[in-house]
mmCIF file with all atom_site columns, C-alpha atoms in Angstrom:
data_model
loop_
_atom_site.group_PDB
_atom_site.id
_atom_site.type_symbol
_atom_site.label_atom_id
_atom_site.label_alt_id
_atom_site.label_comp_id
_atom_site.label_asym_id
_atom_site.label_entity_id
_atom_site.label_seq_id
_atom_site.pdbx_PDB_ins_code
_atom_site.Cartn_x
_atom_site.Cartn_y
_atom_site.Cartn_z
_atom_site.occupancy
_atom_site.B_iso_or_equiv
_atom_site.pdbx_formal_charge
_atom_site.auth_seq_id
_atom_site.auth_comp_id
_atom_site.auth_asym_id
_atom_site.auth_atom_id
_atom_site.pdbx_PDB_model_num
ATOM 1   C CA . GLY O 1 1   ? -7.291  15.534  -1.169  1.00 0.00 ? 1   GLY O CA 1
ATOM 2   C CA . GLY O 1 2   ? -3.525  15.536  -0.951  1.00 0.00 ? 2   GLY O CA 1
ATOM 3   C CA . GLY O 1 3   ? -3.014  18.749  0.970   1.00 0.00 ? 3   GLY O CA 1
ATOM 4   C CA . GLU O 1 4   ? -0.829  21.744  0.226   1.00 0.00 ? 4   GLU O CA 1
ATOM 5   C CA . ALA O 1 5   ? 1.239   21.513  -2.950  1.00 0.00 ? 5   ALA O CA 1
ATOM 6   C CA . ARG O 1 6   ? 4.992   21.200  -2.574  1.00 0.00 ? 6   ARG O CA 1
ATOM 7   C CA . PRO O 1 7   ? 7.819   20.852  -5.106  1.00 0.00 ? 7   PRO O CA 1
ATOM 8   C CA . PRO O 1 8   ? 9.049   17.283  -5.545  1.00 0.00 ? 8   PRO O CA 1
ATOM 9   C CA . GLY O 1 9   ? 12.166  16.376  -3.572  1.00 0.00 ? 9   GLY O CA 1
ATOM 10  C CA . ALA O 1 10  ? 14.246  13.234  -3.055  1.00 0.00 ? 10  ALA O CA 1
ATOM 11  C CA . LEU O 1 11  ? 12.442  10.147  -4.318  1.00 0.00 ? 11  LEU O CA 1
ATOM 12  C CA . ARG O 1 12  ? 14.611  7.509   -2.698  1.00 0.00 ? 12  ARG O CA 1
ATOM 13  C CA . ALA O 1 13  ? 16.414  6.856   0.565   1.00 0.00 ? 13  ALA O CA 1
ATOM 14  C CA . HIS O 1 14  ? 18.427  3.664   0.856   1.00 0.00 ? 14  HIS O CA 1
ATOM 15  C CA . ARG O 1 15  ? 21.959  2.333   0.843   1.00 0.00 ? 15  ARG O CA 1
ATOM 16  C CA . SER O 1 16  ? 23.181  0.594   -2.274  1.00 0.00 ? 16  SER O CA 1
ATOM 17  C CA . ASP O 1 17  ? 23.577  -2.612  -0.258  1.00 0.00 ? 17  ASP O CA 1
ATOM 18  C CA . ALA O 1 18  ? 20.117  -2.539  1.376   1.00 0.00 ? 18  ALA O CA 1
ATOM 19  C CA . PRO O 1 19  ? 18.766  -6.121  1.249   1.00 0.00 ? 19  PRO O CA 1
ATOM 20  C CA . VAL O 1 20  ? 15.136  -4.955  0.982   1.00 0.00 ? 20  VAL O CA 1
ATOM 21  C CA . ILE O 1 21  ? 13.617  -1.847  -0.581  1.00 0.00 ? 21  ILE O CA 1
ATOM 22  C CA . VAL O 1 22  ? 10.044  -0.592  -0.337  1.00 0.00 ? 22  VAL O CA 1
ATOM 23  C CA . LEU O 1 23  ? 8.738   0.619   -3.682  1.00 0.00 ? 23  LEU O CA 1
ATOM 24  C CA . VAL O 1 24  ? 6.208   3.376   -2.959  1.00 0.00 ? 24  VAL O CA 1
ATOM 25  C CA . ASP O 1 25  ? 3.674   4.355   -5.596  1.00 0.00 ? 25  ASP O CA 1
ATOM 26  C CA . ARG O 1 26  ? 4.163   8.021   -6.531  1.00 0.00 ? 26  ARG O CA 1
ATOM 27  C CA . ARG O 1 27  ? 0.405   8.634   -6.292  1.00 0.00 ? 27  ARG O CA 1
ATOM 28  C CA . GLU O 1 28  ? 0.393   7.888   -2.555  1.00 0.00 ? 28  GLU O CA 1
ATOM 29  C CA . GLY O 1 29  ? -0.698  10.671  -0.189  1.00 0.00 ? 29  GLY O CA 1
ATOM 30  C CA . GLY O 1 30  ? -2.048  12.756  -3.051  1.00 0.00 ? 30  GLY O CA 1
ATOM 31  C CA . GLY O 1 31  ? 1.107   12.473  -5.167  1.00 0.00 ? 31  GLY O CA 1
ATOM 32  C CA . ILE O 1 32  ? 4.701   13.666  -5.075  1.00 0.00 ? 32  ILE O CA 1
ATOM 33  C CA . THR O 1 33  ? 3.855   17.388  -5.059  1.00 0.00 ? 33  THR O CA 1
ATOM 34  C CA . CYS O 1 34  ? 1.559   17.215  -2.024  1.00 0.00 ? 34  CYS O CA 1
ATOM 35  C CA . ASP O 1 35  ? 2.168   17.716  1.672   1.00 0.00 ? 35  ASP O CA 1
ATOM 36  C CA . ARG O 1 36  ? 0.700   14.371  2.737   1.00 0.00 ? 36  ARG O CA 1
ATOM 37  C CA . PHE O 1 37  ? 3.153   12.577  0.474   1.00 0.00 ? 37  PHE O CA 1
ATOM 38  C CA . TYR O 1 38  ? 6.051   14.232  2.280   1.00 0.00 ? 38  TYR O CA 1
ATOM 39  C CA . LYS O 1 39  ? 4.601   13.335  5.665   1.00 0.00 ? 39  LYS O CA 1
ATOM 40  C CA . LEU O 1 40  ? 4.652   9.733   4.469   1.00 0.00 ? 40  LEU O CA 1
ATOM 41  C CA . VAL O 1 41  ? 8.229   10.018  3.185   1.00 0.00 ? 41  VAL O CA 1
ATOM 42  C CA . GLU O 1 42  ? 9.439   11.702  6.380   1.00 0.00 ? 42  GLU O CA 1
ATOM 43  C CA . THR O 1 43  ? 7.911   8.929   8.488   1.00 0.00 ? 43  THR O CA 1
ATOM 44  C CA . LEU O 1 44  ? 9.633   6.258   6.386   1.00 0.00 ? 44  LEU O CA 1
ATOM 45  C CA . VAL O 1 45  ? 12.950  8.088   6.782   1.00 0.00 ? 45  VAL O CA 1
ATOM 46  C CA . GLN O 1 46  ? 12.461  8.507   10.546  1.00 0.00 ? 46  GLN O CA 1
ATOM 47  C CA . ASN O 1 47  ? 11.810  4.773   10.849  1.00 0.00 ? 47  ASN O CA 1
ATOM 48  C CA . GLU O 1 48  ? 14.837  3.907   8.699   1.00 0.00 ? 48  GLU O CA 1
ATOM 49  C CA . ALA O 1 49  ? 12.838  2.228   5.956   1.00 0.00 ? 49  ALA O CA 1
ATOM 50  C CA . PRO O 1 50  ? 14.809  1.950   2.689   1.00 0.00 ? 50  PRO O CA 1
ATOM 51  C CA . PHE O 1 51  ? 12.488  3.102   -0.100  1.00 0.00 ? 51  PHE O CA 1
ATOM 52  C CA . GLU O 1 52  ? 12.158  4.328   -3.654  1.00 0.00 ? 52  GLU O CA 1
ATOM 53  C CA . VAL O 1 53  ? 9.243   6.186   -5.195  1.00 0.00 ? 53  VAL O CA 1
ATOM 54  C CA . CYS O 1 54  ? 8.061   4.936   -8.578  1.00 0.00 ? 54  CYS O CA 1
ATOM 55  C CA . THR O 1 55  ? 4.899   4.308   -10.565 1.00 0.00 ? 55  THR O CA 1
ATOM 56  C CA . LEU O 1 56  ? 3.704   0.853   -9.592  1.00 0.00 ? 56  LEU O CA 1
ATOM 57  C CA . GLU O 1 57  ? 1.772   -1.152  -12.133 1.00 0.00 ? 57  GLU O CA 1
ATOM 58  C CA . SER O 1 58  ? -1.928  -1.623  -11.502 1.00 0.00 ? 58  SER O CA 1
ATOM 59  C CA . GLY O 1 59  ? -2.556  -4.517  -9.131  1.00 0.00 ? 59  GLY O CA 1
ATOM 60  C CA . PHE O 1 60  ? 0.719   -4.236  -7.227  1.00 0.00 ? 60  PHE O CA 1
ATOM 61  C CA . GLY O 1 61  ? -0.761  -2.054  -4.491  1.00 0.00 ? 61  GLY O CA 1
ATOM 62  C CA . ASP O 1 62  ? 0.706   1.122   -3.040  1.00 0.00 ? 62  ASP O CA 1
ATOM 63  C CA . TYR O 1 63  ? 3.720   -0.524  -1.368  1.00 0.00 ? 63  TYR O CA 1
ATOM 64  C CA . PHE O 1 64  ? 5.696   -3.329  -2.978  1.00 0.00 ? 64  PHE O CA 1
ATOM 65  C CA . PHE O 1 65  ? 8.730   -4.938  -1.344  1.00 0.00 ? 65  PHE O CA 1
ATOM 66  C CA . VAL O 1 66  ? 11.732  -6.131  -3.354  1.00 0.00 ? 66  VAL O CA 1
ATOM 67  C CA . SER O 1 67  ? 15.069  -7.625  -2.418  1.00 0.00 ? 67  SER O CA 1
ATOM 68  C CA . GLN O 1 68  ? 18.158  -6.670  -4.320  1.00 0.00 ? 68  GLN O CA 1
ATOM 69  C CA . PRO O 1 69  ? 21.349  -8.658  -4.949  1.00 0.00 ? 69  PRO O CA 1
ATOM 70  C CA . GLU O 1 70  ? 24.711  -7.925  -3.463  1.00 0.00 ? 70  GLU O CA 1
ATOM 71  C CA . PRO O 1 71  ? 26.350  -4.854  -5.031  1.00 0.00 ? 71  PRO O CA 1
ATOM 72  C CA . HIS O 1 72  ? 27.757  -5.606  -8.494  1.00 0.00 ? 72  HIS O CA 1
ATOM 73  C CA . ALA O 1 73  ? 26.211  -9.099  -8.481  1.00 0.00 ? 73  ALA O CA 1
ATOM 74  C CA . GLY O 1 74  ? 24.645  -8.351  -11.837 1.00 0.00 ? 74  GLY O CA 1
ATOM 75  C CA . SER O 1 75  ? 21.248  -9.907  -11.195 1.00 0.00 ? 75  SER O CA 1
ATOM 76  C CA . ALA O 1 76  ? 17.811  -8.305  -11.059 1.00 0.00 ? 76  ALA O CA 1
ATOM 77  C CA . ARG O 1 77  ? 15.835  -7.451  -7.974  1.00 0.00 ? 77  ARG O CA 1
ATOM 78  C CA . LEU O 1 78  ? 13.466  -10.072 -6.637  1.00 0.00 ? 78  LEU O CA 1
ATOM 79  C CA . ALA O 1 79  ? 9.825   -9.492  -5.760  1.00 0.00 ? 79  ALA O CA 1
ATOM 80  C CA . LEU O 1 80  ? 8.984   -10.427 -2.187  1.00 0.00 ? 80  LEU O CA 1
ATOM 81  C CA . PRO O 1 81  ? 5.638   -12.167 -1.557  1.00 0.00 ? 81  PRO O CA 1
ATOM 82  C CA . MET O 1 82  ? 3.578   -9.258  -0.266  1.00 0.00 ? 82  MET O CA 1
ATOM 83  C CA . LEU O 1 83  ? 1.259   -6.687  -1.872  1.00 0.00 ? 83  LEU O CA 1
ATOM 84  C CA . VAL O 1 84  ? -0.034  -3.781  0.218   1.00 0.00 ? 84  VAL O CA 1
ATOM 85  C CA . GLU O 1 85  ? -2.893  -1.457  -0.705  1.00 0.00 ? 85  GLU O CA 1
ATOM 86  C CA . ARG O 1 86  ? -3.584  1.585   1.519   1.00 0.00 ? 86  ARG O CA 1
ATOM 87  C CA . LYS O 1 87  ? -7.007  3.154   1.763   1.00 0.00 ? 87  LYS O CA 1
ATOM 88  C CA . SER O 1 88  ? -8.231  6.007   3.921   1.00 0.00 ? 88  SER O CA 1
ATOM 89  C CA . ALA O 1 89  ? -11.833 5.730   5.101   1.00 0.00 ? 89  ALA O CA 1
ATOM 90  C CA . VAL O 1 90  ? -12.869 8.213   2.404   1.00 0.00 ? 90  VAL O CA 1
ATOM 91  C CA . ASP O 1 91  ? -10.925 6.262   -0.250  1.00 0.00 ? 91  ASP O CA 1
ATOM 92  C CA . VAL O 1 92  ? -12.826 3.097   0.703   1.00 0.00 ? 92  VAL O CA 1
ATOM 93  C CA . SER O 1 93  ? -16.119 4.945   0.379   1.00 0.00 ? 93  SER O CA 1
ATOM 94  C CA . ALA O 1 94  ? -15.331 6.548   -2.991  1.00 0.00 ? 94  ALA O CA 1
ATOM 95  C CA . SER O 1 95  ? -13.814 3.379   -4.493  1.00 0.00 ? 95  SER O CA 1
ATOM 96  C CA . LEU O 1 96  ? -16.940 1.390   -3.614  1.00 0.00 ? 96  LEU O CA 1
ATOM 97  C CA . ARG O 1 97  ? -18.968 3.855   -5.654  1.00 0.00 ? 97  ARG O CA 1
ATOM 98  C CA . ASP O 1 98  ? -16.675 4.143   -8.700  1.00 0.00 ? 98  ASP O CA 1
ATOM 99  C CA . GLY O 1 99  ? -15.806 0.444   -9.034  1.00 0.00 ? 99  GLY O CA 1
ATOM 100 C CA . ARG O 1 100 ? -12.129 0.592   -8.021  1.00 0.00 ? 100 ARG O CA 1
ATOM 101 C CA . TRP O 1 101 ? -12.737 -1.450  -4.863  1.00 0.00 ? 101 TRP O CA 1
ATOM 102 C CA . GLU O 1 102 ? -13.452 -4.698  -6.702  1.00 0.00 ? 102 GLU O CA 1
ATOM 103 C CA . SER O 1 103 ? -11.148 -4.120  -9.672  1.00 0.00 ? 103 SER O CA 1
ATOM 104 C CA . GLN O 1 104 ? -8.083  -3.425  -7.510  1.00 0.00 ? 104 GLN O CA 1
ATOM 105 C CA . GLN O 1 105 ? -8.652  -6.577  -5.489  1.00 0.00 ? 105 GLN O CA 1
ATOM 106 C CA . ARG O 1 106 ? -9.113  -8.630  -8.638  1.00 0.00 ? 106 ARG O CA 1
ATOM 107 C CA . LYS O 1 107 ? -5.847  -7.354  -10.118 1.00 0.00 ? 107 LYS O CA 1
ATOM 108 C CA . MET O 1 108 ? -3.972  -7.960  -6.851  1.00 0.00 ? 108 MET O CA 1
ATOM 109 C CA . ARG O 1 109 ? -5.196  -11.574 -6.743  1.00 0.00 ? 109 ARG O CA 1
ATOM 110 C CA . VAL O 1 110 ? -4.102  -12.079 -10.375 1.00 0.00 ? 110 VAL O CA 1
ATOM 111 C CA . ASN O 1 111 ? -0.615  -10.717 -9.661  1.00 0.00 ? 111 ASN O CA 1
ATOM 112 C CA . ALA O 1 112 ? -0.348  -12.839 -6.511  1.00 0.00 ? 112 ALA O CA 1
ATOM 113 C CA . ARG O 1 113 ? -1.165  -15.983 -8.484  1.00 0.00 ? 113 ARG O CA 1
ATOM 114 C CA . ARG O 1 114 ? 1.428   -15.069 -11.118 1.00 0.00 ? 114 ARG O CA 1
ATOM 115 C CA . MET O 1 115 ? 4.088   -14.535 -8.467  1.00 0.00 ? 115 MET O CA 1
ATOM 116 C CA . GLU O 1 116 ? 3.267   -17.852 -6.801  1.00 0.00 ? 116 GLU O CA 1
ATOM 117 C CA . ALA O 1 117 ? 3.291   -19.656 -10.161 1.00 0.00 ? 117 ALA O CA 1
ATOM 118 C CA . ALA O 1 118 ? 6.759   -18.200 -10.801 1.00 0.00 ? 118 ALA O CA 1
ATOM 119 C CA . GLY O 1 119 ? 8.056   -19.696 -7.559  1.00 0.00 ? 119 GLY O CA 1
ATOM 120 C CA . ALA O 1 120 ? 7.330   -17.132 -4.861  1.00 0.00 ? 120 ALA O CA 1
ATOM 121 C CA . ALA O 1 121 ? 6.117   -18.125 -1.432  1.00 0.00 ? 121 ALA O CA 1
ATOM 122 C CA . LYS O 1 122 ? 2.436   -17.652 -0.600  1.00 0.00 ? 122 LYS O CA 1
ATOM 123 C CA . VAL O 1 123 ? 1.759   -13.959 -1.272  1.00 0.00 ? 123 VAL O CA 1
ATOM 124 C CA . ARG O 1 124 ? 0.287   -11.876 1.543   1.00 0.00 ? 124 ARG O CA 1
ATOM 125 C CA . LEU O 1 125 ? -2.410  -9.532  0.300   1.00 0.00 ? 125 LEU O CA 1
ATOM 126 C CA . VAL O 1 126 ? -2.800  -6.672  2.769   1.00 0.00 ? 126 VAL O CA 1
ATOM 127 C CA . TYR O 1 127 ? -5.230  -3.782  3.001   1.00 0.00 ? 127 TYR O CA 1
ATOM 128 C CA . LEU O 1 128 ? -4.204  -0.905  5.254   1.00 0.00 ? 128 LEU O CA 1
ATOM 129 C CA . VAL O 1 129 ? -7.436  0.861   6.196   1.00 0.00 ? 129 VAL O CA 1
ATOM 130 C CA . GLU O 1 130 ? -6.979  4.261   7.828   1.00 0.00 ? 130 GLU O CA 1
ATOM 131 C CA . GLY O 1 131 ? -9.328  6.123   10.083  1.00 0.00 ? 131 GLY O CA 1
ATOM 132 C CA . GLU O 1 132 ? -12.935 5.649   11.125  1.00 0.00 ? 132 GLU O CA 1
ATOM 133 C CA . PHE O 1 133 ? -15.965 5.588   8.849   1.00 0.00 ? 133 PHE O CA 1
ATOM 134 C CA . THR O 1 134 ? -17.887 8.695   9.843   1.00 0.00 ? 134 THR O CA 1
ATOM 135 C CA . PRO O 1 135 ? -20.900 10.112  7.966   1.00 0.00 ? 135 PRO O CA 1
ATOM 136 C CA . PHE O 1 136 ? -20.691 13.394  6.106   1.00 0.00 ? 136 PHE O CA 1
ATOM 137 C CA . CYS O 1 137 ? -23.638 15.789  6.110   1.00 0.00 ? 137 CYS O CA 1
ATOM 138 C CA . CYS O 1 138 ? -23.820 17.523  2.732   1.00 0.00 ? 138 CYS O CA 1
ATOM 139 C CA . GLY O 1 139 ? -27.321 19.002  3.096   1.00 0.00 ? 139 GLY O CA 1
ATOM 140 C CA . CYS O 1 140 ? -28.678 17.492  -0.120  1.00 0.00 ? 140 CYS O CA 1
ATOM 141 C CA . GLY O 1 141 ? -31.307 15.352  1.604   1.00 0.00 ? 141 GLY O CA 1
ATOM 142 C CA . CYS O 1 142 ? -29.274 12.111  1.709   1.00 0.00 ? 142 CYS O CA 1
ATOM 143 C CA . GLU O 1 143 ? -29.442 12.276  5.522   1.00 0.00 ? 143 GLU O CA 1
ATOM 144 C CA . GLY O 1 144 ? -25.672 12.426  5.857   1.00 0.00 ? 144 GLY O CA 1
ATOM 145 C CA . ARG O 1 145 ? -24.965 8.724   5.389   1.00 0.00 ? 145 ARG O CA 1
ATOM 146 C CA . GLY O 1 146 ? -22.086 8.990   2.924   1.00 0.00 ? 146 GLY O CA 1
ATOM 147 C CA . VAL O 1 147 ? -18.503 8.668   4.207   1.00 0.00 ? 147 VAL O CA 1
ATOM 148 C CA . GLY O 1 148 ? -16.507 11.694  3.068   1.00 0.00 ? 148 GLY O CA 1
ATOM 149 C CA . GLY O 1 149 ? -19.192 13.073  0.776   1.00 0.00 ? 149 GLY O CA 1
ATOM 150 C CA . CYS O 1 150 ? -22.734 12.848  -0.501  1.00 0.00 ? 150 CYS O CA 1
ATOM 151 C CA . GLU O 1 151 ? -24.165 9.326   -0.591  1.00 0.00 ? 151 GLU O CA 1
ATOM 152 C CA . GLN O 1 152 ? -24.644 9.725   -4.332  1.00 0.00 ? 152 GLN O CA 1
ATOM 153 C CA . THR O 1 153 ? -20.863 9.569   -4.795  1.00 0.00 ? 153 THR O CA 1
ATOM 154 C CA . HIS O 1 154 ? -19.697 7.938   -1.542  1.00 0.00 ? 154 HIS O CA 1
ATOM 155 C CA . ALA O 1 155 ? -20.731 4.709   0.161   1.00 0.00 ? 155 ALA O CA 1
ATOM 156 C CA . SER O 1 156 ? -22.424 4.706   3.554   1.00 0.00 ? 156 SER O CA 1
ATOM 157 C CA . VAL O 1 157 ? -20.816 3.796   6.878   1.00 0.00 ? 157 VAL O CA 1
ATOM 158 C CA . GLU O 1 158 ? -22.564 0.411   6.830   1.00 0.00 ? 158 GLU O CA 1
ATOM 159 C CA . GLN O 1 159 ? -21.478 -0.335  3.264   1.00 0.00 ? 159 GLN O CA 1
ATOM 160 C CA . CYS O 1 160 ? -17.866 0.535   4.068   1.00 0.00 ? 160 CYS O CA 1
ATOM 161 C CA . GLU O 1 161 ? -17.767 -1.616  7.202   1.00 0.00 ? 161 GLU O CA 1
ATOM 162 C CA . ASP O 1 162 ? -19.363 -4.529  5.342   1.00 0.00 ? 162 ASP O CA 1
ATOM 163 C CA . ALA O 1 163 ? -16.871 -4.230  2.465   1.00 0.00 ? 163 ALA O CA 1
ATOM 164 C CA . VAL O 1 164 ? -13.879 -4.244  4.822   1.00 0.00 ? 164 VAL O CA 1
ATOM 165 C CA . HIS O 1 165 ? -15.339 -7.195  6.733   1.00 0.00 ? 165 HIS O CA 1
ATOM 166 C CA . LEU O 1 166 ? -15.578 -9.183  3.487   1.00 0.00 ? 166 LEU O CA 1
ATOM 167 C CA . LEU O 1 167 ? -11.888 -8.683  2.668   1.00 0.00 ? 167 LEU O CA 1
ATOM 168 C CA . GLY O 1 168 ? -10.898 -11.518 5.019   1.00 0.00 ? 168 GLY O CA 1
ATOM 169 C CA . PRO O 1 169 ? -12.996 -14.225 3.330   1.00 0.00 ? 169 PRO O CA 1
ATOM 170 C CA . SER O 1 170 ? -11.668 -12.921 -0.007  1.00 0.00 ? 170 SER O CA 1
ATOM 171 C CA . GLY O 1 171 ? -8.077  -13.701 0.973   1.00 0.00 ? 171 GLY O CA 1
ATOM 172 C CA . PHE O 1 172 ? -6.955  -10.284 2.195   1.00 0.00 ? 172 PHE O CA 1
ATOM 173 C CA . GLU O 1 173 ? -5.437  -9.382  5.533   1.00 0.00 ? 173 GLU O CA 1
ATOM 174 C CA . VAL O 1 174 ? -6.896  -6.193  7.008   1.00 0.00 ? 174 VAL O CA 1
ATOM 175 C CA . VAL O 1 175 ? -4.791  -3.859  9.154   1.00 0.00 ? 175 VAL O CA 1
ATOM 176 C CA . ARG O 1 176 ? -6.638  -0.899  10.669  1.00 0.00 ? 176 ARG O CA 1
ATOM 177 C CA . MET O 1 177 ? -4.563  2.224   11.240  1.00 0.00 ? 177 MET O CA 1
ATOM 178 C CA . PRO O 1 178 ? -5.486  5.618   12.724  1.00 0.00 ? 178 PRO O CA 1
ATOM 179 C CA . SER O 1 179 ? -3.496  7.738   10.265  1.00 0.00 ? 179 SER O CA 1
ATOM 180 C CA . LEU O 1 180 ? -1.129  7.950   7.299   1.00 0.00 ? 180 LEU O CA 1
ATOM 181 C CA . THR O 1 181 ? 1.893   8.119   9.612   1.00 0.00 ? 181 THR O CA 1
ATOM 182 C CA . GLY O 1 182 ? 0.682   4.981   11.393  1.00 0.00 ? 182 GLY O CA 1
ATOM 183 C CA . SER O 1 183 ? 0.511   3.209   8.053   1.00 0.00 ? 183 SER O CA 1
ATOM 184 C CA . ALA O 1 184 ? 4.021   4.396   7.167   1.00 0.00 ? 184 ALA O CA 1
ATOM 185 C CA . ARG O 1 185 ? 5.363   3.056   10.470  1.00 0.00 ? 185 ARG O CA 1
ATOM 186 C CA . TRP O 1 186 ? 3.683   -0.284  9.778   1.00 0.00 ? 186 TRP O CA 1
ATOM 187 C CA . VAL O 1 187 ? 5.313   -0.409  6.322   1.00 0.00 ? 187 VAL O CA 1
ATOM 188 C CA . ALA O 1 188 ? 8.703   0.383   7.881   1.00 0.00 ? 188 ALA O CA 1
ATOM 189 C CA . ASN O 1 189 ? 8.284   -2.458  10.397  1.00 0.00 ? 189 ASN O CA 1
ATOM 190 C CA . GLU O 1 190 ? 7.388   -4.868  7.607   1.00 0.00 ? 190 GLU O CA 1
ATOM 191 C CA . ALA O 1 191 ? 10.529  -3.818  5.725   1.00 0.00 ? 191 ALA O CA 1
ATOM 192 C CA . LYS O 1 192 ? 12.593  -4.712  8.808   1.00 0.00 ? 192 LYS O CA 1
ATOM 193 C CA . ARG O 1 193 ? 10.831  -8.066  9.161   1.00 0.00 ? 193 ARG O CA 1
ATOM 194 C CA . LEU O 1 194 ? 11.407  -8.906  5.499   1.00 0.00 ? 194 LEU O CA 1
ATOM 195 C CA . THR O 1 195 ? 15.048  -7.806  5.715   1.00 0.00 ? 195 THR O CA 1
ATOM 196 C CA . ALA O 1 196 ? 15.607  -10.309 8.540   1.00 0.00 ? 196 ALA O CA 1
ATOM 197 C CA . ALA O 1 197 ? 13.875  -13.036 6.504   1.00 0.00 ? 197 ALA O CA 1
ATOM 198 C CA . VAL O 1 198 ? 16.017  -12.311 3.432   1.00 0.00 ? 198 VAL O CA 1
ATOM 199 C CA . ARG O 1 199 ? 19.214  -12.428 5.494   1.00 0.00 ? 199 ARG O CA 1
ATOM 200 C CA . GLU O 1 200 ? 18.111  -15.705 7.077   1.00 0.00 ? 200 GLU O CA 1
ATOM 201 C CA . ARG O 1 201 ? 17.099  -17.058 3.649   1.00 0.00 ? 201 ARG O CA 1
ATOM 202 C CA . SER O 1 202 ? 13.727  -18.012 5.122   1.00 0.00 ? 202 SER O CA 1
ATOM 203 C CA . ILE O 1 203 ? 11.590  -16.441 2.395   1.00 0.00 ? 203 ILE O CA 1
ATOM 204 C CA . ARG O 1 204 ? 11.116  -17.308 -1.275  1.00 0.00 ? 204 ARG O CA 1
ATOM 205 C CA . ALA O 1 205 ? 11.066  -14.420 -3.720  1.00 0.00 ? 205 ALA O CA 1
ATOM 206 C CA . VAL O 1 206 ? 10.562  -14.364 -7.469  1.00 0.00 ? 206 VAL O CA 1
ATOM 207 C CA . GLY O 1 207 ? 12.704  -12.836 -10.193 1.00 0.00 ? 207 GLY O CA 1
ATOM 208 C CA . ARG O 1 208 ? 11.427  -9.712  -11.951 1.00 0.00 ? 208 ARG O CA 1
ATOM 209 C CA . SER O 1 209 ? 13.074  -6.586  -13.278 1.00 0.00 ? 209 SER O CA 1
ATOM 210 C CA . PHE O 1 210 ? 12.157  -3.220  -11.731 1.00 0.00 ? 210 PHE O CA 1
#
């Protein structure tokens, strides 16, 4: 759930000459009308992360980093070699049951290969996994093994832990975070790291219009 509904506000916060911008999927935190989304945005602002909210294409994760040319340079933004998908513990559980878990990873790997074929550096594929996998007792007789809901619609604690463990051998980096704000701070720190790399010209990006 995304929390209390709120009217949409500012959907970007960056200077026109920011070397790196974080593109944030508008469905994050329950979407742009929900309280959790604004907690995310406020944390990015507090940590001075330049960002824009948009609808990211399937397979580009929830956070996508781009570099932009000097003002008035007339060239398109460049995609930086990193795709980040964020999942709460309950999201992991539900996506294992409805098939999104595998399909999202497959699409991210396809996009990473396309970026590398176009000249980008090796693409980092990152899963931000928030919170602990705790069982939910729904009283239906499933013995409370499902994470976030009945085991008929949500995977068990063991299934979730196994799925996250298998991300590494599948080419994904796993970062465990306690909360949405922790994930937002991590994203902000990555934006700073990538900004330094762009300024030092120590990273290869790939051309793409956004």
